[in-house]
Coordinates of C-alpha atoms in Angstrom, one line a residue:
Chain F
M1 CA -21.0 38.4 -15.0
S2 CA -19.3 38.8 -12.4
T3 CA -19.9 36.0 -8.2
P4 CA -19.8 37.5 -4.8
P5 CA -16.4 36.4 -3.4
A6 CA -18.3 34.0 -1.3
D7 CA -19.7 31.9 -3.8
T8 CA -16.4 32.0 -5.0
G9 CA -14.9 30.4 -2.4
I10 CA -16.9 28.0 -1.2
A11 CA -16.8 26.7 -5.2
L12 CA -13.0 27.1 -5.2
A13 CA -13.2 24.8 -3.0
A14 CA -15.2 22.2 -3.9
T15 CA -13.1 22.3 -7.4
L16 CA -9.8 21.9 -5.8
R17 CA -11.5 19.4 -3.5
A18 CA -13.1 17.3 -6.5
E19 CA -9.7 18.2 -8.9
R20 CA -6.7 18.4 -6.7
G21 CA -5.5 15.0 -6.9
R22 CA -6.5 14.6 -11.2
C23 CA -4.8 17.9 -11.9
L24 CA -1.9 18.4 -9.8
A25 CA -1.0 14.2 -11.0
T26 CA -1.6 15.5 -15.5
L27 CA 0.5 18.9 -13.9
A28 CA 3.3 16.4 -12.4
H29 CA 2.7 14.2 -16.0
H30 CA 3.3 16.8 -17.6
L31 CA 6.2 18.9 -15.3
G32 CA 8.2 15.4 -14.5
D33 CA 8.3 18.0 -11.4
I34 CA 5.5 17.1 -8.0
D35 CA 7.1 20.2 -6.2
L36 CA 7.0 23.0 -9.1
A37 CA 3.6 20.9 -10.0
E38 CA 2.3 21.9 -6.4
D39 CA 3.7 25.0 -6.5
A40 CA 1.9 25.9 -10.4
L41 CA -1.5 24.3 -8.8
A42 CA -0.8 27.4 -5.7
E43 CA -0.5 30.5 -7.7
A44 CA -3.3 29.0 -10.9
T45 CA -5.4 28.9 -7.1
T46 CA -4.4 32.0 -6.2
R47 CA -5.3 33.3 -9.6
A48 CA -9.3 31.9 -10.2
L49 CA -9.0 33.8 -6.4
E50 CA -8.2 37.2 -8.3
R51 CA -10.1 36.1 -11.4
W52 CA -14.1 34.4 -10.9
P53 CA -14.6 37.6 -9.4
V54 CA -14.6 39.5 -11.8
D55 CA -15.1 36.9 -15.0
G56 CA -17.7 34.1 -13.3
V57 CA -16.2 31.0 -12.0
P58 CA -15.5 28.9 -15.5
H59 CA -17.5 26.2 -17.3
R60 CA -15.1 23.8 -16.6
P61 CA -13.0 25.0 -13.6
G62 CA -10.2 21.8 -13.3
A63 CA -9.0 21.6 -16.8
W64 CA -8.5 26.3 -16.1
L65 CA -6.5 25.6 -12.7
T66 CA -4.5 22.8 -14.7
T67 CA -3.9 24.4 -17.9
V68 CA -3.1 28.3 -15.5
A69 CA -0.9 26.1 -14.4
R70 CA 0.9 24.8 -16.3
R71 CA 1.6 28.8 -17.8
H72 CA 2.9 30.2 -14.0
A73 CA 5.8 26.4 -14.6
I74 CA 5.9 27.2 -17.4
D75 CA 7.4 31.4 -16.3
V76 CA 9.0 29.9 -13.5
L77 CA 11.0 27.0 -15.9
R78 CA 12.2 29.7 -18.3
R79 CA 13.6 32.5 -15.9
R80 CA 15.7 29.4 -14.5
A81 CA 16.7 28.7 -17.2
R82 CA 19.0 31.3 -18.3
G83 CA 22.2 30.4 -20.3
R84 CA 20.9 26.8 -20.9
A85 CA 19.2 25.6 -23.7
V86 CA 15.5 26.2 -23.2
D87 CA 13.3 22.9 -24.5
E88 CA 11.6 21.9 -27.3
A89 CA 8.3 22.1 -25.1
L90 CA 8.5 25.6 -23.3
A91 CA 9.4 27.1 -27.1
H92 CA 5.7 25.8 -28.4
A93 CA 3.4 26.8 -24.7
G94 CA 3.1 30.2 -25.9
P95 CA 3.1 33.4 -23.4
A96 CA 1.4 33.1 -20.4
T97 CA -1.9 34.8 -19.5
S98 CA -4.2 34.9 -16.8
D99 CA -7.1 34.3 -19.3
P100 CA -6.1 30.7 -21.1
P101 CA -7.1 30.5 -25.0
D102 CA -9.5 27.1 -25.5
E103 CA -6.7 25.1 -28.3
Q104 CA -3.9 25.2 -25.0
V105 CA -6.7 24.2 -22.5
V106 CA -4.8 21.6 -20.2
E107 CA -7.9 19.1 -19.5
P108 CA -6.7 16.6 -15.8
V109 CA -6.7 13.1 -16.4
D110 CA -7.4 10.4 -14.7
D111 CA -5.3 7.7 -16.0
D112 CA -2.4 10.3 -14.5
Q113 CA -3.1 9.6 -11.1
L114 CA -2.7 6.1 -11.2
R115 CA 0.9 7.2 -12.4
L116 CA 1.6 9.8 -9.9
L117 CA -0.1 6.9 -7.0
F118 CA 2.6 4.9 -8.4
T119 CA 5.3 7.6 -7.5
C120 CA 3.8 7.9 -3.5
C121 CA 3.7 4.5 -2.6
H122 CA 7.4 3.8 -4.6
P123 CA 9.1 1.0 -2.0
A124 CA 12.3 3.1 -1.9
L125 CA 9.7 4.9 0.3
S126 CA 9.0 3.8 3.5
R127 CA 5.4 2.4 4.1
A128 CA 4.7 5.9 7.0
A129 CA 6.3 7.7 4.1
Q130 CA 3.8 6.3 1.2
V131 CA 0.4 6.6 3.2
A132 CA 2.0 10.0 3.9
L133 CA 2.8 11.3 0.2
T134 CA -0.5 9.5 -1.4
L135 CA -2.6 11.7 0.8
R136 CA -1.1 14.9 1.1
L137 CA -0.1 14.4 -2.8
L138 CA -3.5 12.5 -3.8
A139 CA -6.2 13.0 -0.6
G140 CA -5.1 17.2 -1.1
L141 CA -5.8 16.3 2.9
D142 CA -5.0 18.7 5.7
T143 CA -1.4 17.6 7.7
G144 CA -3.2 18.2 10.2
L145 CA -6.0 15.4 9.7
V146 CA -3.9 13.3 8.4
A147 CA -1.6 13.5 11.4
E148 CA -4.7 13.1 13.7
A149 CA -6.1 9.6 12.2
F150 CA -2.1 8.1 12.4
L151 CA -2.0 9.2 15.9
V152 CA 1.6 11.8 15.1
A153 CA 2.1 14.9 15.8
E154 CA 1.6 17.5 13.2
P155 CA 4.7 18.7 12.9
T156 CA 6.0 14.8 12.6
M157 CA 3.2 14.3 9.5
A158 CA 5.0 17.2 7.5
Q159 CA 8.0 16.8 8.6
R160 CA 7.8 13.1 7.1
I161 CA 5.9 14.4 3.9
S162 CA 8.4 16.6 2.9
R163 CA 11.4 14.3 3.8
A164 CA 9.5 12.2 1.0
K165 CA 9.5 14.7 -1.4
R166 CA 12.6 15.7 -1.4
K167 CA 13.4 12.2 -1.7
V168 CA 11.6 11.7 -4.7
R169 CA 13.6 15.2 -5.7
E170 CA 16.5 14.0 -4.6
A171 CA 16.5 10.2 -5.8
H172 CA 15.1 11.1 -8.9
I173 CA 12.2 9.0 -8.3
P174 CA 10.6 8.5 -11.5
L175 CA 6.8 9.6 -12.0
R176 CA 5.4 6.3 -14.1
V177 CA 3.1 3.9 -13.8
P178 CA 5.2 0.2 -13.5
E179 CA 6.0 -1.8 -15.9
E180 CA 4.1 -5.3 -16.2
H181 CA 7.0 -7.3 -14.7
E182 CA 6.9 -4.8 -11.4
L183 CA 3.4 -4.6 -11.0
P184 CA 1.9 -7.8 -8.9
D185 CA 4.8 -5.6 -5.8
R186 CA 4.2 -2.1 -6.8
L187 CA 0.4 -2.2 -6.5
A188 CA 0.6 -4.8 -4.0
A189 CA 1.9 -1.6 -2.4
V190 CA -1.0 0.6 -3.3
L191 CA -3.7 -1.3 -2.2
R192 CA -1.9 -1.6 1.1
V193 CA -1.6 1.9 1.3
V194 CA -5.4 2.1 0.7
Y195 CA -6.0 -0.7 2.8
L196 CA -4.3 2.3 5.8
T197 CA -6.3 4.6 5.0
Y198 CA -9.4 2.9 5.3
N199 CA -9.0 1.5 9.1
A200 CA -6.9 5.3 10.3
E201 CA -9.0 7.0 12.8
G202 CA -11.8 10.0 11.1
A203 CA -14.6 9.7 8.7
E204 CA -12.6 11.5 5.8
L205 CA -9.8 8.7 5.3
R206 CA -12.4 6.8 5.2
V207 CA -14.7 8.4 2.4
E208 CA -11.2 8.8 0.2
A209 CA -9.9 5.7 0.3
I210 CA -12.8 4.4 -0.4
R211 CA -12.6 7.3 -3.5
L212 CA -8.7 5.6 -4.3
A213 CA -10.2 2.3 -4.4
R214 CA -13.0 3.0 -7.2
L215 CA -10.6 5.1 -9.0
L216 CA -7.9 2.3 -9.0
R217 CA -10.6 -0.4 -10.0
A218 CA -12.1 1.9 -12.7
L219 CA -8.4 1.8 -13.8
M220 CA -7.4 -0.9 -13.4
P221 CA -9.7 -3.3 -13.8
D222 CA -8.3 -5.9 -14.8
E223 CA -6.5 -6.4 -11.3
S224 CA -8.1 -9.5 -9.3
E225 CA -7.4 -7.9 -6.0
V226 CA -7.5 -4.4 -7.0
T227 CA -10.9 -5.3 -7.6
G228 CA -11.0 -6.8 -3.9
L229 CA -10.3 -3.9 -2.0
L230 CA -12.5 -2.2 -3.1
A231 CA -15.3 -5.1 -2.0
L232 CA -13.7 -5.5 1.7
L233 CA -14.2 -1.7 1.6
L234 CA -17.0 -1.5 0.5
L235 CA -18.9 -4.1 3.3
T236 CA -17.0 -2.9 5.8
E237 CA -18.4 0.2 5.6
A238 CA -22.1 -1.2 4.7
R239 CA -21.8 -2.6 8.0
W240 CA -20.4 0.9 9.8
P241 CA -23.7 2.0 11.5
A242 CA -23.9 -1.0 12.6
R243 CA -20.6 -0.9 14.4
R244 CA -21.4 1.6 17.7
D245 CA -24.4 1.3 19.8
D246 CA -26.6 4.2 21.3
A247 CA -23.9 5.0 23.9
G248 CA -20.6 4.4 21.1
R249 CA -18.9 0.9 22.6
L250 CA -19.4 -1.3 19.5
V251 CA -21.2 -4.0 18.9
L252 CA -20.0 -7.0 18.4
L253 CA -21.7 -8.6 14.9
R254 CA -23.7 -11.5 16.1
D255 CA -25.7 -8.3 18.0
Q256 CA -25.3 -5.7 15.6
D257 CA -28.7 -4.5 14.2
R258 CA -28.4 -5.6 10.9
S259 CA -31.3 -3.2 9.8
R260 CA -29.1 -0.5 10.2
W261 CA -27.7 -2.3 7.0
D262 CA -26.4 0.0 4.5
P263 CA -27.6 -2.2 1.3
A264 CA -26.3 -0.1 -1.7
L265 CA -23.1 -1.1 -0.4
V266 CA -24.4 -4.3 0.4
A267 CA -25.4 -5.4 -3.1
E268 CA -22.6 -3.5 -5.1
G269 CA -19.6 -5.6 -2.5
H270 CA -21.3 -8.7 -3.2
D271 CA -22.1 -8.2 -7.0
L272 CA -17.8 -7.2 -7.0
V273 CA -16.9 -10.4 -5.0
R274 CA -18.8 -11.9 -7.6
A275 CA -16.7 -10.3 -10.1
C276 CA -14.4 -11.7 -8.9
L277 CA -15.1 -15.2 -8.3
R278 CA -15.3 -15.4 -12.8
R279 CA -11.4 -14.6 -12.0
D280 CA -10.8 -17.0 -10.8
R281 CA -7.3 -15.6 -9.4
P282 CA -7.8 -15.1 -5.5
G283 CA -5.5 -12.8 -3.4
P284 CA -5.6 -11.8 0.0
Y285 CA -8.1 -8.8 0.1
Q286 CA -10.7 -10.9 -2.0
V287 CA -10.8 -13.8 0.2
Q288 CA -11.0 -10.2 2.8
A289 CA -13.6 -8.9 0.6
A290 CA -15.5 -13.0 0.4
I291 CA -15.8 -13.9 3.4
N292 CA -17.4 -10.3 5.0
A293 CA -19.3 -11.5 1.7
V294 CA -21.2 -14.3 3.5
H295 CA -21.4 -12.2 6.3
T296 CA -23.9 -9.6 5.1
D297 CA -25.3 -12.3 2.9
A298 CA -27.0 -14.1 6.2
P299 CA -30.5 -12.2 7.7
R300 CA -28.8 -13.2 10.7
F301 CA -26.4 -14.0 12.0
E302 CA -27.6 -17.6 13.4
D303 CA -27.7 -18.2 9.2
T304 CA -24.3 -17.5 8.4
D305 CA -22.9 -20.0 6.2
W306 CA -19.8 -21.0 9.4
P307 CA -18.6 -23.1 7.1
Q308 CA -16.9 -21.1 4.0
V309 CA -16.5 -18.6 6.9
V310 CA -14.3 -21.2 8.7
A311 CA -13.1 -22.0 5.1
L312 CA -12.1 -19.7 3.7
Y313 CA -10.3 -18.5 6.3
D314 CA -8.1 -20.8 5.5
Q315 CA -7.7 -19.7 2.4
L316 CA -6.3 -16.4 3.6
L317 CA -4.2 -17.8 6.5
A318 CA -2.4 -20.4 3.5
M319 CA -2.4 -17.1 1.8
A320 CA -1.6 -14.5 4.4
P321 CA -0.6 -16.2 7.5
S322 CA -0.6 -13.6 10.6
P323 CA -1.8 -14.0 14.4
V324 CA -5.0 -11.9 13.0
V325 CA -5.6 -13.4 11.2
A326 CA -6.2 -17.4 12.9
L327 CA -7.5 -15.8 15.7
N328 CA -10.5 -14.7 13.4
R329 CA -10.6 -18.2 12.0
A330 CA -10.6 -19.8 15.4
V331 CA -13.5 -17.0 16.6
A332 CA -15.3 -18.6 13.0
I333 CA -13.9 -22.1 14.1
G334 CA -15.8 -21.7 17.5
E335 CA -19.2 -20.8 16.2
L336 CA -18.8 -24.1 13.7
A337 CA -17.2 -26.5 16.4
G338 CA -17.9 -25.1 19.6
A339 CA -16.0 -22.6 22.4
R340 CA -14.0 -24.9 23.1
A341 CA -12.3 -26.2 20.0
A342 CA -12.0 -22.1 19.6
L343 CA -10.5 -21.3 23.1
A344 CA -7.9 -24.0 22.4
L345 CA -7.1 -21.8 19.1
V346 CA -7.1 -19.3 20.6
D347 CA -4.9 -19.4 23.8
D348 CA -2.1 -21.4 21.3
L349 CA -1.3 -17.6 19.6
D350 CA 0.8 -14.8 21.0
L351 CA -1.4 -11.6 20.6
G352 CA -0.9 -10.2 24.0
G353 CA -1.1 -6.4 22.6
Y354 CA -3.9 -6.5 20.8
Q355 CA -6.8 -5.7 22.4
P356 CA -10.1 -8.0 20.5
F357 CA -8.4 -11.4 21.5
H358 CA -8.6 -9.8 25.2
A359 CA -12.4 -9.9 23.1
S360 CA -12.5 -12.9 22.0
R361 CA -10.5 -14.8 24.7
A362 CA -13.6 -13.4 27.4
D363 CA -16.5 -14.3 25.2
L364 CA -15.3 -18.3 24.3
L365 CA -14.3 -18.4 28.1
R366 CA -18.3 -16.7 28.8
R367 CA -20.1 -19.7 26.1
I368 CA -17.8 -22.1 27.4
G369 CA -19.3 -20.8 30.9
H370 CA -22.4 -21.2 30.3
T371 CA -22.3 -24.4 28.7
T372 CA -21.7 -25.7 31.9
R373 CA -24.1 -23.9 33.3
H374 CA -26.7 -25.4 31.8
A375 CA -25.7 -28.3 31.7
R376 CA -25.7 -28.5 35.5
S377 CA -28.9 -26.9 35.4
T378 CA -32.5 -28.1 35.1
D379 CA -35.3 -26.2 34.3
A380 CA -32.4 -24.1 32.8
L381 CA -33.5 -22.6 28.5
P382 CA -31.1 -22.3 26.0
T383 CA -30.0 -18.6 25.5
S384 CA -30.2 -16.9 21.5
R385 CA -25.8 -17.0 22.2
G386 CA -25.9 -20.6 20.8
T387 CA -25.2 -22.7 24.4
Q388 CA -26.8 -25.1 22.7
P389 CA -24.3 -28.3 22.2
C390 CA -23.0 -28.0 18.9
A391 CA -24.4 -31.6 17.5
T392 CA -27.6 -29.7 17.0
T393 CA -26.0 -26.6 15.9
S394 CA -24.6 -28.7 13.8
S395 CA -27.5 -30.7 12.4
R396 CA -28.9 -27.5 11.9
L397 CA -27.0 -26.0 10.0
L398 CA -26.4 -29.2 8.6
S399 CA -30.1 -29.4 7.2
G400 CA -29.6 -26.1 5.8
W401 CA -26.6 -26.9 3.3
G402 CA -28.5 -28.6 0.7
P403 CA -30.8 -25.9 -0.7
R404 CA -28.3 -22.9 0.9
R405 CA -25.1 -24.1 -0.9
A406 CA -27.4 -24.7 -5.1
R407 CA -28.3 -20.6 -3.5
R408 CA -25.0 -20.1 -2.0
P409 CA -22.7 -17.7 -4.9
H410 CA -19.7 -17.9 -3.4
T411 CA -18.1 -21.2 -4.7
W412 CA -15.0 -20.1 -6.1
G413 CA -13.6 -22.4 -9.1
S414 CA -14.7 -25.3 -11.0
R415 CA -15.4 -27.4 -8.8
R416 CA -18.2 -27.9 -6.8
T417 CA -16.6 -26.6 -3.0
R418 CA -15.1 -29.6 -1.2
R419 CA -16.4 -29.7 2.1
S420 CA -14.9 -30.6 4.6
P421 CA -15.3 -34.4 6.1
G422 CA -15.0 -33.2 9.6
V423 CA -17.4 -30.9 10.2
P424 CA -21.0 -31.9 12.0
A425 CA -18.8 -33.3 15.2
P426 CA -16.6 -31.2 16.3
A427 CA -14.5 -33.5 18.0
R428 CA -13.2 -33.9 14.3
S429 CA -13.4 -29.9 13.1
H430 CA -10.3 -28.9 15.5
A431 CA -8.4 -32.1 14.0
T432 CA -8.8 -30.8 10.9
A433 CA -8.9 -27.3 11.1
A434 CA -5.1 -27.2 13.8
D435 CA -3.2 -29.9 10.3
G436 CA -4.8 -26.9 7.9
S437 CA -4.9 -29.4 5.1
G438 CA -6.0 -27.6 2.3
S439 CA -8.8 -30.3 1.9
T440 CA -10.8 -28.1 3.2
G441 CA -14.0 -25.6 1.5
P442 CA -13.4 -23.7 -1.5
S443 CA -11.2 -24.6 -4.4
W444 CA -8.7 -22.5 -6.4
R445 CA -8.0 -23.6 -9.7
R446 CA -4.4 -23.0 -8.9
S447 CA -2.5 -23.4 -5.1
R448 CA -2.1 -20.7 -5.2
P449 CA -2.7 -16.9 -6.0
R450 CA -1.2 -16.3 -9.2
R451 CA -0.1 -12.7 -9.3
R452 CA -0.7 -12.1 -13.1
P453 CA -0.2 -8.2 -14.8
C454 CA -2.3 -5.9 -15.2
G455 CA -4.1 -6.1 -18.8
S456 CA -2.8 -9.6 -19.4
Chain C
M1 CA 21.7 12.3 -16.0
P2 CA 21.6 11.3 -12.5
Q3 CA 24.3 9.9 -11.0
Y4 CA 24.8 7.4 -8.1
L5 CA 26.8 6.0 -5.9
L6 CA 27.0 2.7 -4.7
A7 CA 28.5 2.1 -2.1
V8 CA 29.1 -1.5 -1.1
H9 CA 28.4 -2.0 2.6
A10 CA 31.2 -5.3 4.1
G11 CA 30.3 -7.1 7.4
G12 CA 33.3 -7.1 8.0
P13 CA 36.2 -10.2 9.1
P14 CA 36.6 -11.6 12.7
P15 CA 38.3 -8.9 14.8
D16 CA 42.0 -11.7 15.1
H17 CA 41.6 -11.8 11.2
D18 CA 45.4 -11.7 10.6
P19 CA 45.2 -10.3 6.2
D20 CA 48.9 -12.3 5.6
A21 CA 48.0 -15.4 7.5
A22 CA 45.6 -17.1 4.9
P23 CA 46.6 -18.8 1.9
P24 CA 45.7 -16.4 -0.7
P25 CA 42.5 -18.2 -3.0
S26 CA 44.1 -19.8 -6.0
P27 CA 44.3 -17.8 -9.0
E28 CA 41.4 -20.5 -11.3
A29 CA 38.7 -19.6 -7.5
M30 CA 39.7 -16.9 -7.7
Q31 CA 38.5 -16.3 -11.8
A32 CA 35.6 -17.8 -10.0
M33 CA 34.0 -15.2 -7.7
M34 CA 35.4 -11.9 -9.9
Q35 CA 33.5 -14.1 -13.6
P36 CA 29.9 -12.5 -12.4
I37 CA 31.4 -8.9 -11.1
L38 CA 34.2 -8.2 -14.0
D39 CA 30.9 -9.5 -16.3
L40 CA 28.8 -7.0 -15.2
E41 CA 30.7 -5.0 -15.2
E42 CA 31.1 -4.8 -18.5
Q43 CA 28.1 -4.2 -19.0
L44 CA 28.2 -0.2 -16.8
V45 CA 30.5 -0.1 -18.8
A46 CA 29.1 -0.5 -22.4
E47 CA 25.2 0.8 -21.9
G48 CA 27.2 4.5 -21.1
A49 CA 26.8 3.4 -17.2
W50 CA 29.9 2.8 -15.5
L51 CA 32.0 6.0 -14.1
F52 CA 34.3 5.3 -11.3
S53 CA 34.9 2.7 -9.5
G54 CA 36.8 1.3 -7.2
R55 CA 38.1 -1.4 -3.8
L56 CA 38.7 -0.6 -1.2
S57 CA 41.8 -1.3 0.8
D58 CA 40.8 -2.9 4.0
P59 CA 39.8 -0.6 7.4
G60 CA 42.7 -1.1 9.5
S61 CA 44.6 0.6 6.7
A62 CA 42.7 3.8 7.5
T63 CA 43.6 6.9 8.7
V64 CA 41.4 9.9 10.1
V65 CA 42.9 13.4 9.7
R66 CA 41.1 16.0 11.9
D67 CA 41.0 19.0 12.7
D68 CA 41.0 20.7 16.7
D69 CA 41.2 24.0 17.1
G70 CA 44.1 24.8 15.2
D71 CA 45.4 21.2 15.0
T72 CA 46.0 18.2 12.6
L73 CA 44.7 15.3 14.8
L74 CA 45.4 12.1 13.1
T75 CA 43.9 8.6 14.6
D76 CA 44.7 5.1 13.2
G77 CA 41.5 2.5 11.3
P78 CA 38.1 3.9 10.3
Y79 CA 36.1 7.0 10.9
V80 CA 33.1 4.7 12.8
E81 CA 34.7 1.7 14.1
S82 CA 31.8 -1.3 13.5
K83 CA 31.8 -4.4 12.3
E84 CA 30.5 -3.1 9.0
H85 CA 32.3 -0.5 6.7
L86 CA 32.7 0.4 3.0
A87 CA 34.4 -2.2 1.0
G88 CA 34.3 -0.5 -2.3
F89 CA 31.9 2.3 -4.8
Y90 CA 30.2 2.4 -7.8
V91 CA 29.4 5.8 -9.2
I92 CA 26.7 5.2 -12.0
E93 CA 24.9 7.7 -14.2
A94 CA 21.5 6.2 -14.8
D95 CA 17.8 7.1 -16.3
D96 CA 16.1 7.0 -12.6
L97 CA 16.3 5.5 -9.2
D98 CA 14.7 2.5 -11.1
D99 CA 16.8 2.4 -13.0
A100 CA 20.3 2.9 -10.6
L101 CA 18.0 0.0 -8.1
A102 CA 17.9 -2.2 -10.7
W103 CA 22.0 -2.0 -11.5
A104 CA 22.5 -1.9 -7.8
G105 CA 20.4 -5.5 -7.1
R106 CA 22.9 -6.9 -10.4
V107 CA 25.8 -5.5 -8.4
T108 CA 24.4 -6.8 -4.5
A109 CA 24.0 -10.2 -5.8
C110 CA 27.1 -10.6 -7.3
V111 CA 29.3 -9.5 -4.1
G112 CA 27.3 -10.6 -1.2
S113 CA 27.0 -8.1 0.6
P114 CA 24.2 -4.4 0.3
I115 CA 24.6 -1.7 -1.3
E116 CA 23.6 1.6 -0.4
V117 CA 22.2 4.3 -2.7
R118 CA 22.9 7.5 -2.3
P119 CA 22.0 9.6 -5.4
L120 CA 24.9 12.1 -6.4
V121 CA 22.9 16.0 -6.3
A122 CA 26.3 18.0 -7.3
T123 CA 29.0 16.8 -9.7
G124 CA 32.1 18.4 -10.3
R125 CA 33.6 21.0 -8.4
A126 CA 31.8 23.2 -6.1
R127 CA 32.7 26.5 -7.7
D128 CA 30.2 25.5 -10.6
H129 CA 27.1 25.1 -8.4
M130 CA 27.6 28.3 -6.2
P131 CA 24.3 30.0 -6.5
A132 CA 25.4 33.8 -9.6

């Protein structure tokens, strides 16, 4: 049965997109050589375009590609060997044909992708090189697309990828999953690459980042930060449809149309956050995911459990301090304790070049302006933007606290969440936040996030 | 098996440093300073990783030789005039980069200077690497 060439092209393109990473990873593992694996896969692709129109698209196209590629690679190695001793594996390989006999079929394997991923994210490579290599080899993304996503020229990105591959080859960066004792740092690099991919420009990269995060979760289910990262990406992706208005402008969280959030992704994200809570091995991605979970748990902005959000930001700031985290925390404090408290914190930050800093600051200033106008005017009505005096807002929060707390799924640790002593009164909240005391909010069983090796 | 150069880079003495002026450290002090390096080198040898190593003289004792259109030019001093200079090196054999980096980590902990780990792409005589 023959398939017309156009259908073959579509089937092949679909197969490659779906299986390239796995095929390449398995080949690289078998051959111990990424460049040879890539060349061999390219050759197998050409072969497929010749054979599939004649023989039909194979039942397992990924396996077909991997097997044919491996045969080609072995031929190449044989030709290179010349007078040198040929190794055992080559001796058993048998002659190359275009139709792989069943007993020598090589199935692409998911686990091999983990090996390739850790290699691409080796610490001897710069972060930019790690990202470029991961997206080229594991995602099979077009160089032009990756270049655009990271705002560099295509030749620059191509050179970055080529240099990284050369370094892997010449410095003999090994193709293996790191030992347990190396795993915490090595995994952190992998998660960072996936996170950076998600935050790059372009929908294809978000899709790819989520795919990689899902793959990681499937292959390393015991690593809480892996689960946390997937949860974070899913919960962020869930809110994506509401991010921009019809004119294409960014919409603030408080103004987002929550009916546009994806409920399936929200539900999945919440499940994953609960799984992280049960493990009680907190880390930065898990805490960020939890913050997102609290936000997506609220039917309306006004229903947001701000004490919980602030408590989680306190945790995050302790684990992974940065001015951006401090900014986001200040914004949350603004919801809890009023715009003045938040503005005092925001003004202390040095984030001149960061657009959201200015947007937040402007928003806080405007709210203070509103409050002042409201106080002066005799017939002003409170708007839905929370211009009521803080005491009223807080007592509304407090009254909703009892039953909500019982339901709240996001409590970490075996003890009940200890709330900040100063929450109702803005001034005391501010003081609590400013001294950054660890007595607020969810308590972890261990005071520092513990990095446990995979499988323990 | 892959081979790597572990180049020990030193910060260098102050410009007015006179190597003859400072009193040499006592034998006991020398021994104490050197012991970790001696132990590390024992291990390198025992594990078959050590190929060659050496400590270089101060950069002030270097001479650069250059060809200028048939004339040989000599310059007094190191190739690059800077605070940092090459102080010594190890040539080792290792399974892969991780293995080489592990050794380098121990060298840097002993000598207190940064180590550049650079793979050798070819060893031995150039004629053995010419295309057939």
